[in-house]
Amino acid sequence: MPLYDYQCEECRTVFEVRATIHEKETGLQPECPACHSEKTHQLLNAIFMLHSKGGSGFQGSCEPGSGCCG
Ligand SMILES: [Zn+2]
């Protein structure tokens, strides 16, 4: 049975839910284990990848030899 990551929109708690494909297809809406809110949404792996990159990798848009930076 696959695991899904969910986040509560009330208290931002992230939790894992174990559900069958059938349960997913029928509109799974798990309850937050911390505050028991049903305002939860599924987290996708791509979101975790974006967050893990951090913000220190910024580089200017000038290319060497283009002349814009002298
Ligand atoms: Zn919650």
Coordinates of C-alpha atoms and ligand atoms in Angstrom, one line a residue:
M1 CA 0.0 0.0 0.0
P2 CA 1.6 3.3 -1.0
L3 CA 2.3 6.2 1.3
Y4 CA 1.3 9.7 0.5
D5 CA 2.5 12.9 2.1
Y6 CA -0.1 15.4 3.2
Q7 CA 0.1 18.8 4.9
C8 CA -2.6 20.4 7.1
E9 CA -3.6 23.8 6.0
E10 CA -4.5 24.8 9.5
C11 CA -1.4 24.0 11.5
R12 CA 1.0 23.1 8.6
T13 CA 1.7 19.7 10.0
V14 CA 3.1 17.3 7.4
F15 CA 2.0 13.7 7.9
E16 CA 2.0 10.4 5.9
V17 CA -1.1 8.6 4.9
R18 CA -1.3 5.0 3.8
A19 CA -4.1 4.5 1.3
T20 CA -5.0 2.2 -1.5
I21 CA -5.3 3.4 -5.1
H22 CA -9.0 2.9 -4.8
E23 CA -9.2 5.2 -1.8
K24 CA -7.2 7.9 -3.7
E25 CA -9.5 7.7 -6.7
T26 CA -12.6 8.1 -4.6
G27 CA -11.3 11.4 -3.1
L28 CA -9.2 10.7 -0.1
Q29 CA -9.4 13.5 2.5
P30 CA -7.3 12.5 5.5
E31 CA -7.7 14.2 8.8
C32 CA -4.8 16.1 10.4
P33 CA -3.4 14.0 13.3
A34 CA -2.4 17.1 15.2
C35 CA -5.6 19.3 15.1
H36 CA -8.0 16.9 13.4
S37 CA -8.8 19.4 10.6
E38 CA -9.9 18.0 7.3
K39 CA -8.3 20.9 5.4
T40 CA -5.4 18.9 4.1
H41 CA -3.8 18.6 0.8
Q42 CA -1.3 16.2 -0.8
L43 CA 2.3 17.2 -1.1
L44 CA 4.1 16.2 -4.3
N45 CA 7.7 15.1 -4.4
A46 CA 8.5 18.0 -6.8
I47 CA 7.7 20.4 -4.0
F48 CA 10.2 18.8 -1.7
M49 CA 12.9 19.1 -4.4
L50 CA 12.3 22.8 -4.9
H51 CA 12.6 23.5 -1.2
S52 CA 15.7 21.4 -0.8
K53 CA 17.6 23.5 -3.4
G54 CA 17.7 26.6 -1.1
G55 CA 18.3 30.1 -2.4
S56 CA 22.1 30.3 -2.5
G57 CA 22.6 29.3 -6.1
F58 CA 21.6 32.6 -7.8
Q59 CA 23.9 33.7 -10.6
G60 CA 23.7 36.7 -12.9
S61 CA 22.3 36.5 -16.3
C62 CA 25.3 37.9 -18.1
E63 CA 27.2 35.5 -20.3
P64 CA 31.0 35.7 -20.7
G65 CA 31.9 37.6 -23.9
S66 CA 28.4 39.1 -24.3
G67 CA 29.8 42.6 -23.4
C68 CA 27.0 43.6 -21.0
C69 CA 29.3 43.4 -17.9
G70 CA 32.3 45.0 -19.5
Ligands
ZN1 ZN -3.6 20.4 11.6

